[in-house]
Amino acid sequence: MEKDSLEKTYSEYIACLNRRDWENLGNFVHKKVVRNDRQIGLTGYRAMLEGDVIAIPDLFFSVKLLVCQTPLVASRLHFDCTPTGDLFGHPIRGRRVLFDENVFYEFSEHKIARVWSVIDQSAIAAQI
Amino acid sequence: MEKDSLEKTYSEYIACLNRRDWENLGNFVHKKVVRNDRQIGLTGYRAMLEGDVIAIPDLFFSVKLLVCQTPLVASRLHFDCTPTGDLFGHPIRGRRVLFDENVFYEFSEHKIARVWSVIDQSAIAAQI
């Protein structure tokens, strides 16, 4: 998979998330996807995202930094949102929070097969 | 700066940290370096690292994932160490902890000029 194609696919994946197009998630995410060393599979990945959107109805993935080198993509995602309840154990309840996620993806067969994500939870703690 | 040169420079930067060679840190880190949106400069960056090593005498930077696309480098660093006191507010006191850091670097004039780091503090919390 070429670098330009990787960038394009990643951009389409983010657009898919932002329009809550779960039916097409399997075009971007491998059936056997492993996230943070746990094989959750496409079903688990979709359930995780659906849960995120229930917790954060205005969740929007904004790519601030993107680094591509086949088969890896590294992305810094920024979130500016208002979770309705708790977030990572912090009581947010409709307040606005801003935080970032630094995440790596490994592509296999043109799909995201492994994900290593770290969310800046300390930034959230500092805002409440 | 070419991608191969970026990889080589980053690898030399990590080796510099692992041998505590603070005198040569300025070969890799820009005088006006900005870390997580704060301009701490080379002096502040060195002070931060010296503090890290006092808190974690066996600190060793191990690169698990590396993605380079000029002028950016993204790296997943793994740490397997025994901090002597507290770490991110958690009382470790000589116990072994394992954690990761997902970090982006922007190079300018062949040196690290901006850093966006997220450390997996929740992994540390889960180990104590």
mmCIF file of C-alpha atoms in Angstrom:
data_model
loop_
_atom_site.group_PDB
_atom_site.id
_atom_site.type_symbol
_atom_site.label_atom_id
_atom_site.label_comp_id
_atom_site.label_asym_id
_atom_site.label_seq_id
_atom_site.Cartn_x
_atom_site.Cartn_y
_atom_site.Cartn_z
ATOM 1 C CA MET A 1 0.000 0.000 0.000
ATOM 2 C CA GLU A 2 1.579 3.292 -1.110
ATOM 3 C CA LYS A 3 1.922 6.274 1.216
ATOM 4 C CA ASP A 4 -0.545 8.462 -0.741
ATOM 5 C CA SER A 5 -3.093 5.662 -0.740
ATOM 6 C CA LEU A 6 -2.560 5.179 3.006
ATOM 7 C CA GLU A 7 -3.218 8.880 3.655
ATOM 8 C CA LYS A 8 -6.348 8.788 1.498
ATOM 9 C CA THR A 9 -7.671 5.633 3.171
ATOM 10 C CA TYR A 10 -7.019 7.100 6.632
ATOM 11 C CA SER A 11 -8.803 10.319 5.703
ATOM 12 C CA GLU A 12 -11.790 8.282 4.459
ATOM 13 C CA TYR A 13 -11.774 6.262 7.706
ATOM 14 C CA ILE A 14 -11.960 9.471 9.774
ATOM 15 C CA ALA A 15 -14.789 10.773 7.575
ATOM 16 C CA CYS A 16 -16.593 7.451 8.103
ATOM 17 C CA LEU A 17 -16.333 7.889 11.892
ATOM 18 C CA ASN A 18 -17.493 11.503 11.756
ATOM 19 C CA ARG A 19 -20.641 10.613 9.837
ATOM 20 C CA ARG A 20 -21.313 7.592 12.156
ATOM 21 C CA ASP A 21 -21.314 5.342 9.097
ATOM 22 C CA TRP A 22 -20.894 2.104 11.050
ATOM 23 C CA GLU A 23 -22.166 -0.002 8.139
ATOM 24 C CA ASN A 24 -19.030 0.910 6.187
ATOM 25 C CA LEU A 25 -16.554 0.630 9.055
ATOM 26 C CA GLY A 26 -15.501 -2.789 7.748
ATOM 27 C CA ASN A 27 -14.090 -1.097 4.625
ATOM 28 C CA PHE A 28 -11.392 0.428 6.836
ATOM 29 C CA VAL A 29 -11.059 -1.825 9.870
ATOM 30 C CA HIS A 30 -9.827 -5.421 9.686
ATOM 31 C CA LYS A 31 -12.133 -8.160 10.954
ATOM 32 C CA LYS A 32 -9.435 -9.275 13.398
ATOM 33 C CA VAL A 33 -8.344 -5.818 14.549
ATOM 34 C CA VAL A 34 -6.201 -5.654 17.694
ATOM 35 C CA ARG A 35 -6.444 -2.486 19.816
ATOM 36 C CA ASN A 36 -3.905 -1.861 22.584
ATOM 37 C CA ASP A 37 -2.904 -5.543 22.525
ATOM 38 C CA ARG A 38 -6.489 -6.844 22.792
ATOM 39 C CA GLN A 39 -8.041 -8.542 19.777
ATOM 40 C CA ILE A 40 -11.476 -6.914 19.815
ATOM 41 C CA GLY A 41 -12.256 -7.560 16.144
ATOM 42 C CA LEU A 42 -14.437 -5.392 13.930
ATOM 43 C CA THR A 43 -17.512 -6.127 16.072
ATOM 44 C CA GLY A 44 -15.768 -4.993 19.250
ATOM 45 C CA TYR A 45 -14.296 -1.955 17.480
ATOM 46 C CA ARG A 46 -17.715 -0.898 16.215
ATOM 47 C CA ALA A 47 -19.256 -1.445 19.671
ATOM 48 C CA MET A 48 -16.501 0.724 21.197
ATOM 49 C CA LEU A 49 -17.195 3.562 18.743
ATOM 50 C CA GLU A 50 -20.962 3.301 19.169
ATOM 51 C CA GLY A 51 -20.420 3.504 22.940
ATOM 52 C CA ASP A 52 -18.159 6.545 22.504
ATOM 53 C CA VAL A 53 -20.862 8.340 20.524
ATOM 54 C CA ILE A 54 -23.530 7.548 23.129
ATOM 55 C CA ALA A 55 -21.232 9.000 25.811
ATOM 56 C CA ILE A 56 -20.194 11.940 23.607
ATOM 57 C CA PRO A 57 -22.973 12.769 21.113
ATOM 58 C CA ASP A 58 -20.950 15.631 19.559
ATOM 59 C CA LEU A 59 -17.758 13.530 19.194
ATOM 60 C CA PHE A 60 -15.781 14.739 16.182
ATOM 61 C CA PHE A 61 -12.396 13.360 15.124
ATOM 62 C CA SER A 62 -10.084 16.179 14.037
ATOM 63 C CA VAL A 63 -6.669 15.187 12.679
ATOM 64 C CA LYS A 64 -4.006 17.650 13.844
ATOM 65 C CA LEU A 65 -0.870 15.730 12.836
ATOM 66 C CA LEU A 66 -0.518 12.888 10.370
ATOM 67 C CA VAL A 67 2.600 10.829 9.650
ATOM 68 C CA CYS A 68 2.497 7.987 7.140
ATOM 69 C CA GLN A 69 5.129 5.378 6.379
ATOM 70 C CA THR A 70 3.794 2.131 4.941
ATOM 71 C CA PRO A 71 2.367 0.102 6.654
ATOM 72 C CA LEU A 72 2.086 2.565 9.582
ATOM 73 C CA VAL A 73 0.045 5.706 10.170
ATOM 74 C CA ALA A 74 0.520 7.929 13.222
ATOM 75 C CA SER A 75 -2.123 10.522 13.966
ATOM 76 C CA ARG A 76 -2.694 13.157 16.623
ATOM 77 C CA LEU A 77 -6.418 13.592 17.048
ATOM 78 C CA HIS A 78 -8.002 16.556 18.784
ATOM 79 C CA PHE A 79 -11.383 16.464 20.491
ATOM 80 C CA ASP A 80 -13.473 19.463 21.536
ATOM 81 C CA CYS A 81 -16.707 18.030 22.892
ATOM 82 C CA THR A 82 -19.325 17.853 25.626
ATOM 83 C CA PRO A 83 -19.649 14.330 27.074
ATOM 84 C CA THR A 84 -23.032 13.808 28.684
ATOM 85 C CA GLY A 85 -21.870 11.696 31.637
ATOM 86 C CA ASP A 86 -18.517 10.477 32.909
ATOM 87 C CA LEU A 87 -15.399 10.317 30.778
ATOM 88 C CA PHE A 88 -12.517 8.056 31.863
ATOM 89 C CA GLY A 89 -13.923 8.152 35.381
ATOM 90 C CA HIS A 90 -14.229 11.943 35.492
ATOM 91 C CA PRO A 91 -17.674 13.512 35.986
ATOM 92 C CA ILE A 92 -18.086 15.791 32.940
ATOM 93 C CA ARG A 93 -21.886 15.889 32.626
ATOM 94 C CA GLY A 94 -22.317 18.186 29.657
ATOM 95 C CA ARG A 95 -19.322 20.434 30.216
ATOM 96 C CA ARG A 96 -16.964 21.194 27.348
ATOM 97 C CA VAL A 97 -13.648 19.347 27.421
ATOM 98 C CA LEU A 98 -10.684 19.481 25.076
ATOM 99 C CA PHE A 99 -8.221 16.632 24.792
ATOM 100 C CA ASP A 100 -5.897 14.831 22.403
ATOM 101 C CA GLU A 101 -5.123 11.271 21.387
ATOM 102 C CA ASN A 102 -1.812 10.134 19.911
ATOM 103 C CA VAL A 103 -2.492 6.945 17.987
ATOM 104 C CA PHE A 104 -0.634 4.532 15.719
ATOM 105 C CA TYR A 105 -2.276 2.229 13.170
ATOM 106 C CA GLU A 106 -0.769 -0.703 11.306
ATOM 107 C CA PHE A 107 -2.438 -1.506 8.008
ATOM 108 C CA SER A 108 -2.746 -5.007 6.633
ATOM 109 C CA GLU A 109 -4.712 -5.977 3.525
ATOM 110 C CA HIS A 110 -5.588 -2.242 3.086
ATOM 111 C CA LYS A 111 -7.293 -2.132 6.475
ATOM 112 C CA ILE A 112 -6.467 -1.074 10.031
ATOM 113 C CA ALA A 113 -5.242 -4.277 11.679
ATOM 114 C CA ARG A 114 -3.523 -2.957 14.829
ATOM 115 C CA VAL A 115 -4.067 0.178 16.880
ATOM 116 C CA TRP A 116 -1.921 1.593 19.685
ATOM 117 C CA SER A 117 -3.769 4.512 21.237
ATOM 118 C CA VAL A 118 -2.908 6.810 24.129
ATOM 119 C CA ILE A 119 -5.490 9.408 25.180
ATOM 120 C CA ASP A 120 -4.373 12.399 27.220
ATOM 121 C CA GLN A 121 -6.559 11.658 30.236
ATOM 122 C CA SER A 122 -4.513 13.979 32.471
ATOM 123 C CA ALA A 123 -5.652 16.937 30.316
ATOM 124 C CA ILE A 124 -9.263 15.963 31.036
ATOM 125 C CA ALA A 125 -8.563 15.651 34.781
ATOM 126 C CA ALA A 126 -6.998 19.150 34.708
ATOM 127 C CA GLN A 127 -10.185 20.643 33.212
ATOM 128 C CA ILE A 128 -12.576 19.541 35.934
ATOM 129 C CA MET B 1 15.865 16.801 5.817
ATOM 130 C CA GLU B 2 15.440 13.424 4.122
ATOM 131 C CA LYS B 3 13.491 10.597 5.744
ATOM 132 C CA ASP B 4 16.572 8.357 6.194
ATOM 133 C CA SER B 5 18.480 11.204 7.790
ATOM 134 C CA LEU B 6 15.492 11.910 10.070
ATOM 135 C CA GLU B 7 15.441 8.273 11.213
ATOM 136 C CA LYS B 8 19.176 8.319 11.831
ATOM 137 C CA THR B 9 19.048 11.590 13.759
ATOM 138 C CA TYR B 10 16.143 10.329 15.877
ATOM 139 C CA SER B 11 17.978 7.109 16.653
ATOM 140 C CA GLU B 12 21.046 9.145 17.721
ATOM 141 C CA TYR B 13 18.811 11.367 19.890
ATOM 142 C CA ILE B 14 17.433 8.297 21.711
ATOM 143 C CA ALA B 15 20.970 6.925 22.181
ATOM 144 C CA CYS B 16 21.983 10.328 23.606
ATOM 145 C CA LEU B 17 19.152 10.130 26.167
ATOM 146 C CA ASN B 18 19.992 6.546 27.112
ATOM 147 C CA ARG B 19 23.626 7.387 27.872
ATOM 148 C CA ARG B 20 22.560 10.567 29.801
ATOM 149 C CA ASP B 21 24.750 12.620 27.461
ATOM 150 C CA TRP B 22 23.169 15.979 28.352
ATOM 151 C CA GLU B 23 26.167 17.927 27.011
ATOM 152 C CA ASN B 24 25.261 16.800 23.487
ATOM 153 C CA LEU B 25 21.473 17.194 23.816
ATOM 154 C CA GLY B 26 21.715 20.499 21.932
ATOM 155 C CA ASN B 27 22.830 18.576 18.824
ATOM 156 C CA PHE B 28 19.324 17.131 18.632
ATOM 157 C CA VAL B 29 17.020 19.558 20.423
ATOM 158 C CA HIS B 30 16.357 23.097 19.201
ATOM 159 C CA LYS B 31 17.219 25.990 21.535
ATOM 160 C CA LYS B 32 13.600 27.174 21.360
ATOM 161 C CA VAL B 33 11.926 23.763 21.628
ATOM 162 C CA VAL B 34 8.188 23.755 22.404
ATOM 163 C CA ARG B 35 6.800 20.728 24.305
ATOM 164 C CA ASN B 36 3.053 20.217 24.563
ATOM 165 C CA ASP B 37 2.464 23.860 23.578
ATOM 166 C CA ARG B 38 4.894 25.261 26.175
ATOM 167 C CA GLN B 39 8.139 26.817 24.985
ATOM 168 C CA ILE B 40 10.541 25.299 27.501
ATOM 169 C CA GLY B 41 13.673 25.703 25.381
ATOM 170 C CA LEU B 42 16.717 23.468 25.435
ATOM 171 C CA THR B 43 17.454 24.414 29.070
ATOM 172 C CA GLY B 44 13.964 23.430 30.205
ATOM 173 C CA TYR B 45 14.062 20.263 28.108
ATOM 174 C CA ARG B 46 17.374 19.212 29.662
ATOM 175 C CA ALA B 47 16.084 20.028 33.164
ATOM 176 C CA MET B 48 12.992 17.886 32.482
ATOM 177 C CA LEU B 49 15.132 14.912 31.382
ATOM 178 C CA GLU B 50 17.548 15.308 34.297
ATOM 179 C CA GLY B 51 14.526 15.320 36.625
ATOM 180 C CA ASP B 52 13.130 12.207 34.939
ATOM 181 C CA VAL B 53 16.401 10.361 35.519
ATOM 182 C CA ILE B 54 16.529 11.400 39.187
ATOM 183 C CA ALA B 55 12.961 10.056 39.621
ATOM 184 C CA ILE B 56 13.672 6.946 37.504
ATOM 185 C CA PRO B 57 17.379 6.043 37.709
ATOM 186 C CA ASP B 58 16.925 3.036 35.370
ATOM 187 C CA LEU B 59 14.962 5.012 32.763
ATOM 188 C CA PHE B 60 15.598 3.564 29.302
ATOM 189 C CA PHE B 61 13.945 4.767 26.099
ATOM 190 C CA SER B 62 12.958 1.832 23.909
ATOM 191 C CA VAL B 63 11.472 2.633 20.493
ATOM 192 C CA LYS B 64 8.683 0.182 19.628
ATOM 193 C CA LEU B 65 7.172 1.953 16.610
ATOM 194 C CA LEU B 66 8.708 4.621 14.409
ATOM 195 C CA VAL B 67 7.015 6.540 11.599
ATOM 196 C CA CYS B 68 8.917 9.219 9.690
ATOM 197 C CA GLN B 69 7.623 11.708 7.146
ATOM 198 C CA THR B 70 9.656 14.891 6.846
ATOM 199 C CA PRO B 71 9.545 17.070 8.927
ATOM 200 C CA LEU B 72 7.663 14.810 11.368
ATOM 201 C CA VAL B 73 8.629 11.764 13.423
ATOM 202 C CA ALA B 74 6.114 9.721 15.418
ATOM 203 C CA SER B 75 7.426 7.260 17.951
ATOM 204 C CA ARG B 76 5.929 4.808 20.422
ATOM 205 C CA LEU B 77 8.294 4.509 23.352
ATOM 206 C CA HIS B 78 8.146 1.711 25.882
ATOM 207 C CA PHE B 79 9.398 1.996 29.447
ATOM 208 C CA ASP B 80 10.093 -0.867 31.850
ATOM 209 C CA CYS B 81 11.504 0.749 34.971
ATOM 210 C CA THR B 82 11.503 1.171 38.745
ATOM 211 C CA PRO B 83 10.808 4.782 39.772
ATOM 212 C CA THR B 84 12.150 5.515 43.246
ATOM 213 C CA GLY B 85 9.312 7.750 44.427
ATOM 214 C CA ASP B 86 6.058 8.979 42.929
ATOM 215 C CA LEU B 87 5.295 8.910 39.201
ATOM 216 C CA PHE B 88 2.527 11.142 37.841
ATOM 217 C CA GLY B 89 1.084 11.317 41.340
ATOM 218 C CA HIS B 90 1.140 7.550 41.882
ATOM 219 C CA PRO B 91 3.232 6.119 44.741
ATOM 220 C CA ILE B 92 5.593 3.662 42.994
ATOM 221 C CA ARG B 93 8.546 3.654 45.420
ATOM 222 C CA GLY B 94 10.824 1.167 43.733
ATOM 223 C CA ARG B 95 8.239 -1.118 42.222
ATOM 224 C CA ARG B 96 8.518 -2.130 38.566
ATOM 225 C CA VAL B 97 6.131 -0.356 36.178
ATOM 226 C CA LEU B 98 5.636 -0.728 32.438
ATOM 227 C CA PHE B 99 4.129 2.030 30.344
ATOM 228 C CA ASP B 100 4.166 3.594 26.898
ATOM 229 C CA GLU B 101 4.411 7.069 25.411
ATOM 230 C CA ASN B 102 3.090 8.021 21.981
ATOM 231 C CA VAL B 103 4.995 11.091 20.860
ATOM 232 C CA PHE B 104 5.300 13.312 17.786
ATOM 233 C CA TYR B 105 8.309 15.489 16.956
ATOM 234 C CA GLU B 106 8.596 18.249 14.377
ATOM 235 C CA PHE B 107 12.116 18.887 13.123
ATOM 236 C CA SER B 108 13.369 22.304 12.125
ATOM 237 C CA GLU B 109 16.971 23.132 11.203
ATOM 238 C CA HIS B 110 17.808 19.409 11.728
ATOM 239 C CA LYS B 111 16.674 19.550 15.361
ATOM 240 C CA ILE B 112 13.579 18.697 17.395
ATOM 241 C CA ALA B 113 11.638 21.951 17.522
ATOM 242 C CA ARG B 114 8.186 20.811 18.684
ATOM 243 C CA VAL B 115 7.066 17.822 20.724
ATOM 244 C CA TRP B 116 3.536 16.538 21.342
ATOM 245 C CA SER B 117 3.715 13.769 23.931
ATOM 246 C CA VAL B 118 1.025 11.642 25.551
ATOM 247 C CA ILE B 119 2.092 9.187 28.257
ATOM 248 C CA ASP B 120 -0.211 6.301 29.138
ATOM 249 C CA GLN B 121 -0.717 7.292 32.767
ATOM 250 C CA SER B 122 -3.803 5.067 33.107
ATOM 251 C CA ALA B 123 -1.558 2.013 32.536
ATOM 252 C CA ILE B 124 0.564 3.122 35.498
ATOM 253 C CA ALA B 125 -2.526 3.653 37.674
ATOM 254 C CA ALA B 126 -3.704 0.135 36.763
ATOM 255 C CA GLN B 127 -0.412 -1.385 38.011
ATOM 256 C CA ILE B 128 -0.544 -0.033 41.572
#
